[in-house]
Amino acid sequence: MANFFKRRMSWVNTRMGFFLLTIGLFWVKTYIAYQTEFTLGAKGSVQQFLLLINPLPAALLVFGIALYFRGRLAYWLMMIINVLESTWIFANVLYYREFSDFLSFGIMKGSSDVGNNLGKSLAQITHVYDFFVYVDIIVLIILLVIHVIRIDARPFKRRYALSITVLSFGLMFAEFGMANADRSGLLTRTFDNNYIVKYLGLNEYAAFNAYQTQKESATRASANASDMKSVLKYLKQNRVSPNVSYYGKEKGKNVFVIHLESFQQFLIDYKVNGKEVTPNLNKFYHNQNTLSFDNFYNQVAQGKTSDAEMMLENSLFGLPQGSAMTTYGTQNTFQAAPAILSQQAGYTTAAFHGDVPSFWNRDNTYKSWGYQYFFSSSYYTEKSGYSVGYGLKDKIFFKQSAKYIEQLPQPFYAKLITLTNHYPYELDKKNTDFPATKTGDKTVDPYVQTAHYLDQAFGEFMTYLKKAGLYKNSMIVAYGDHYGISNNHRPAIAQLLGKSKVTNFDLAQFQKVPFMIHAAGLKGGINHTYGGEIDVLPTLLDLLGVKNTDTIQFGQDLLAKNRNQTVAFRNGNFISPTYAKIGGTVYDTRTGKALSLTTAQKKTVDKMQNHVTTELSLSDRVIYGDLLRFYTPKNFTKVDKSSFTYKYKPAMEKLAEAEKKEKTSALVKNKGKETTYKTDAPELK
Ligand code: GP9
Ligand code: MN
């Protein structure tokens, strides 16, 4: 028997055999860690496959280094590499347990308070079984020491070592190709660290993160307090005074920000077969107490939702590439809406979203922005059929959010991010009672159906707010974050708009999204000012009467009289009530006709372009250089991120405590009685 075993296992006594055994064990344990310690959310066979194989290419590359060395040294090197690699897994397991994210080099360098916080709790969160990641190494070393596995001292051909290295690069390349086909823009758009690990693996994540951190810290290090001067100078010249008939009119009210996913302005009052797509939002839009803006543009780039969030709550632009929330959200200093409102007006601040908290790095960024609570996937009951695409269906999301909203001490600032109206606009039959459009473009046609579903969910939520006694004392803001139908669908867009053909100018107009502010007693109406997402924060702060004269915000109050109405698009194009510059062409905004400019016109357009380029680049400088660390507005205290936790248990305890102390929640006002939430969601019947 022993002999049989020896013969069968003799391959491990060769260098290559031992190498493959080491890698095999490393592969298995990495995969076990993927499955048990991280929530990577691999869906479908391509993602499952990539998750399974992704430890291999990098392992071949890194462990393969040992093959270039002789005799014993090669064996010890393999073990040392194994220890380092396993420690990387080990550290990530612990970090993930606490922060639901992977370690970044920025954090390890200790330039953030997250690091300190981790040290304290390290002992508490380590489990004995975490040390399992070292078991294979210990076993291999013992087997070597007691000569069950013999060291192969014969010289190993360079050629073979080189082949392994070449093979590993080839595999990595193939892996990256498959990953990018499944998720285009994986590295450029930087959605979520979980995605990088899921598709490419922990080693590739480390390499990518090291590269990014290096790039970031170089710009961060070269930035200094005096860079803030040009920003302050610009803002001083561009600050407008608020409109006195609106300033402070909504002081002390709760604020709801309802993020209507991929919702475009053209949907408002739009009909299919004579039926309104969004009857509830239309009513809201035309309500005499709603301020509605019909020349309001989304200004997002690759960061999509996260760019919209960045603009709405910071009045800073998203970046030309990638997502600022993902890349800078954890480390940078921010002076965002939640922090301003809680510090200066005693607001409770909470975000709600039916997706995993890591997407767009929300779980870290929201802390930097001062959100006290972040209700995400783990706070919601999930049953089969409750979710579609990225997460919870809107009707179920709103319904389940209600019980948390009721517990928030008032006044509160609550942002609810919907999801169902997201590409590819899928929805089950039970929830589809609206006709699709008939452009023949499969991506476009179901858009109105999910938009209709979102509208119904919105309607149910409004009914609930009235019942819970929250409608009257709240300012309800609703906005579309970005387009749902991209410019790649020209023929379909033309049909939707009833045109024979769309120009680039039409496509720019197609970037309009709704922006509406409703409050009891608010003087409403449709306002035609040209503006965009960058302008939201100053508008809201003025309505709430929160002093906003020395903050670093690039937008202007949409209600202010002398505001600059040139709306910047992230690519440097712009639109204003007079001229629009799209690509190299200037259009007359009123007629949509392309212009050949007179000298005088050219001067005006150049001035506008200059304004746009300046504001975009200064905003980028604030983010790239982390300039807000050098500047604190009066009455503002730097946000202490470590004071927030979004983990279910401690957060709910904190909420219960706050409610008991303040006695201002809707639940307390309703004498402890939960308001019944009415929904026709078929899943809940
Ligand atoms: C994911 C959701 C979608 O959580 O917010 O983001 P998007 O793809 O629209 O940027
Ligand atoms: Mn979005």
mmCIF file of N, CA, C and O in Angstrom, residues 299-313 316-325 360 369 479 481 533 570:
data_model
loop_
_atom_site.group_PDB
_atom_site.id
_atom_site.type_symbol
_atom_site.label_atom_id
_atom_site.label_comp_id
_atom_site.label_asym_id
_atom_site.label_seq_id
_atom_site.Cartn_x
_atom_site.Cartn_y
_atom_site.Cartn_z
ATOM 1 N N GLN A 299 -25.584 65.357 -16.090
ATOM 2 C CA GLN A 299 -24.218 65.759 -16.449
ATOM 3 C C GLN A 299 -23.226 64.649 -16.140
ATOM 4 O O GLN A 299 -22.065 64.902 -15.859
ATOM 5 N N VAL A 300 -23.706 63.412 -16.189
ATOM 6 C CA VAL A 300 -22.860 62.297 -15.770
ATOM 7 C C VAL A 300 -21.901 61.863 -16.872
ATOM 8 O O VAL A 300 -22.105 62.163 -18.046
ATOM 9 N N ALA A 301 -20.876 61.146 -16.475
ATOM 10 C CA ALA A 301 -20.004 60.463 -17.432
ATOM 11 C C ALA A 301 -20.033 58.976 -17.093
ATOM 12 O O ALA A 301 -21.081 58.451 -16.716
ATOM 13 N N GLN A 302 -18.891 58.305 -17.159
ATOM 14 C CA GLN A 302 -18.857 56.856 -16.939
ATOM 15 C C GLN A 302 -19.407 56.435 -15.588
ATOM 16 O O GLN A 302 -19.909 55.340 -15.426
ATOM 17 N N GLY A 303 -19.276 57.289 -14.599
ATOM 18 C CA GLY A 303 -19.703 56.929 -13.242
ATOM 19 C C GLY A 303 -21.214 56.883 -13.076
ATOM 20 O O GLY A 303 -21.701 56.552 -11.989
ATOM 21 N N LYS A 304 -21.960 57.234 -14.128
ATOM 22 C CA LYS A 304 -23.423 57.149 -14.155
ATOM 23 C C LYS A 304 -24.076 57.537 -12.816
ATOM 24 O O LYS A 304 -23.988 58.673 -12.396
ATOM 25 N N THR A 305 -24.739 56.568 -12.181
ATOM 26 C CA THR A 305 -25.429 56.871 -10.931
ATOM 27 C C THR A 305 -24.505 57.560 -9.935
ATOM 28 O O THR A 305 -24.888 58.536 -9.276
ATOM 29 N N SER A 306 -23.281 57.057 -9.836
ATOM 30 C CA SER A 306 -22.381 57.621 -8.822
ATOM 31 C C SER A 306 -21.993 59.053 -9.159
ATOM 32 O O SER A 306 -21.804 59.877 -8.258
ATOM 33 N N ASP A 307 -21.897 59.379 -10.434
ATOM 34 C CA ASP A 307 -21.640 60.771 -10.819
ATOM 35 C C ASP A 307 -22.815 61.656 -10.410
ATOM 36 O O ASP A 307 -22.638 62.766 -9.911
ATOM 37 N N ALA A 308 -24.012 61.127 -10.661
ATOM 38 C CA ALA A 308 -25.201 61.892 -10.287
ATOM 39 C C ALA A 308 -25.208 62.138 -8.779
ATOM 40 O O ALA A 308 -25.454 63.249 -8.308
ATOM 41 N N GLU A 309 -24.885 61.100 -8.020
ATOM 42 C CA GLU A 309 -24.874 61.255 -6.564
ATOM 43 C C GLU A 309 -23.817 62.263 -6.130
ATOM 44 O O GLU A 309 -24.030 63.069 -5.230
ATOM 45 N N MET A 310 -22.647 62.181 -6.756
ATOM 46 C CA MET A 310 -21.564 63.099 -6.430
ATOM 47 C C MET A 310 -22.000 64.543 -6.655
ATOM 48 O O MET A 310 -21.796 65.416 -5.818
ATOM 49 N N MET A 311 -22.637 64.792 -7.790
ATOM 50 C CA MET A 311 -23.076 66.154 -8.082
ATOM 51 C C MET A 311 -24.193 66.585 -7.145
ATOM 52 O O MET A 311 -24.152 67.676 -6.582
ATOM 53 N N LEU A 312 -25.178 65.729 -6.979
ATOM 54 C CA LEU A 312 -26.323 66.111 -6.175
ATOM 55 C C LEU A 312 -25.963 66.433 -4.730
ATOM 56 O O LEU A 312 -26.536 67.318 -4.133
ATOM 57 N N GLU A 313 -25.032 65.695 -4.168
ATOM 58 C CA GLU A 313 -24.806 65.868 -2.736
ATOM 59 C C GLU A 313 -23.529 66.621 -2.389
ATOM 60 O O GLU A 313 -23.285 66.910 -1.227
ATOM 61 N N LEU A 316 -20.025 68.767 -6.784
ATOM 62 C CA LEU A 316 -18.737 68.561 -7.462
ATOM 63 C C LEU A 316 -19.028 67.649 -8.648
ATOM 64 O O LEU A 316 -19.853 66.742 -8.537
ATOM 65 N N PHE A 317 -18.318 67.871 -9.751
ATOM 66 C CA PHE A 317 -18.539 67.025 -10.926
ATOM 67 C C PHE A 317 -17.936 65.640 -10.722
ATOM 68 O O PHE A 317 -16.942 65.487 -10.005
ATOM 69 N N GLY A 318 -18.528 64.642 -11.390
ATOM 70 C CA GLY A 318 -17.876 63.344 -11.472
ATOM 71 C C GLY A 318 -16.619 63.505 -12.318
ATOM 72 O O GLY A 318 -16.393 64.569 -12.896
ATOM 73 N N LEU A 319 -15.826 62.476 -12.416
ATOM 74 C CA LEU A 319 -14.554 62.611 -13.130
ATOM 75 C C LEU A 319 -14.713 62.274 -14.618
ATOM 76 O O LEU A 319 -15.654 61.603 -15.000
ATOM 77 N N PRO A 320 -13.773 62.722 -15.444
ATOM 78 C CA PRO A 320 -13.863 62.403 -16.867
ATOM 79 C C PRO A 320 -13.808 60.901 -17.122
ATOM 80 O O PRO A 320 -14.318 60.402 -18.115
ATOM 81 N N GLN A 321 -13.156 60.170 -16.224
ATOM 82 C CA GLN A 321 -13.080 58.716 -16.376
ATOM 83 C C GLN A 321 -13.321 58.027 -15.046
ATOM 84 O O GLN A 321 -12.910 58.539 -14.000
ATOM 85 N N GLY A 322 -13.972 56.883 -15.076
ATOM 86 C CA GLY A 322 -14.181 56.123 -13.851
ATOM 87 C C GLY A 322 -15.181 56.797 -12.935
ATOM 88 O O GLY A 322 -15.877 57.731 -13.326
ATOM 89 N N SER A 323 -15.248 56.301 -11.720
ATOM 90 C CA SER A 323 -16.192 56.849 -10.757
ATOM 91 C C SER A 323 -15.439 57.470 -9.593
ATOM 92 O O SER A 323 -14.624 56.808 -8.946
ATOM 93 N N ALA A 324 -15.718 58.742 -9.329
ATOM 94 C CA ALA A 324 -15.049 59.408 -8.215
ATOM 95 C C ALA A 324 -15.408 58.753 -6.881
ATOM 96 O O ALA A 324 -14.589 58.690 -5.963
ATOM 97 N N MET A 325 -16.625 58.236 -6.798
ATOM 98 C CA MET A 325 -17.021 57.580 -5.542
ATOM 99 C C MET A 325 -16.164 56.352 -5.278
ATOM 100 O O MET A 325 -15.758 56.087 -4.156
ATOM 101 N N TRP A 360 -20.530 50.979 -6.469
ATOM 102 C CA TRP A 360 -20.057 52.370 -6.510
ATOM 103 C C TRP A 360 -19.395 52.761 -5.191
ATOM 104 O O TRP A 360 -19.355 53.940 -4.846
ATOM 105 N N TRP A 369 -19.337 61.127 3.383
ATOM 106 C CA TRP A 369 -20.313 62.189 3.164
ATOM 107 C C TRP A 369 -21.145 62.492 4.409
ATOM 108 O O TRP A 369 -21.949 63.401 4.418
ATOM 109 N N TYR A 479 -35.726 63.170 -9.006
ATOM 110 C CA TYR A 479 -34.892 63.494 -10.173
ATOM 111 C C TYR A 479 -34.479 62.235 -10.915
ATOM 112 O O TYR A 479 -34.418 61.152 -10.347
ATOM 113 N N ASP A 481 -31.506 60.263 -12.848
ATOM 114 C CA ASP A 481 -30.049 60.381 -12.711
ATOM 115 C C ASP A 481 -29.318 60.534 -14.047
ATOM 116 O O ASP A 481 -28.335 61.248 -14.149
ATOM 117 N N GLU A 533 -27.496 68.755 -12.724
ATOM 118 C CA GLU A 533 -27.348 68.078 -11.430
ATOM 119 C C GLU A 533 -26.392 68.807 -10.490
ATOM 120 O O GLU A 533 -26.537 68.756 -9.272
ATOM 121 N N ARG A 570 -20.104 66.630 -19.205
ATOM 122 C CA ARG A 570 -18.818 66.171 -18.684
ATOM 123 C C ARG A 570 -17.722 66.119 -19.756
ATOM 124 O O ARG A 570 -16.543 66.213 -19.460
#
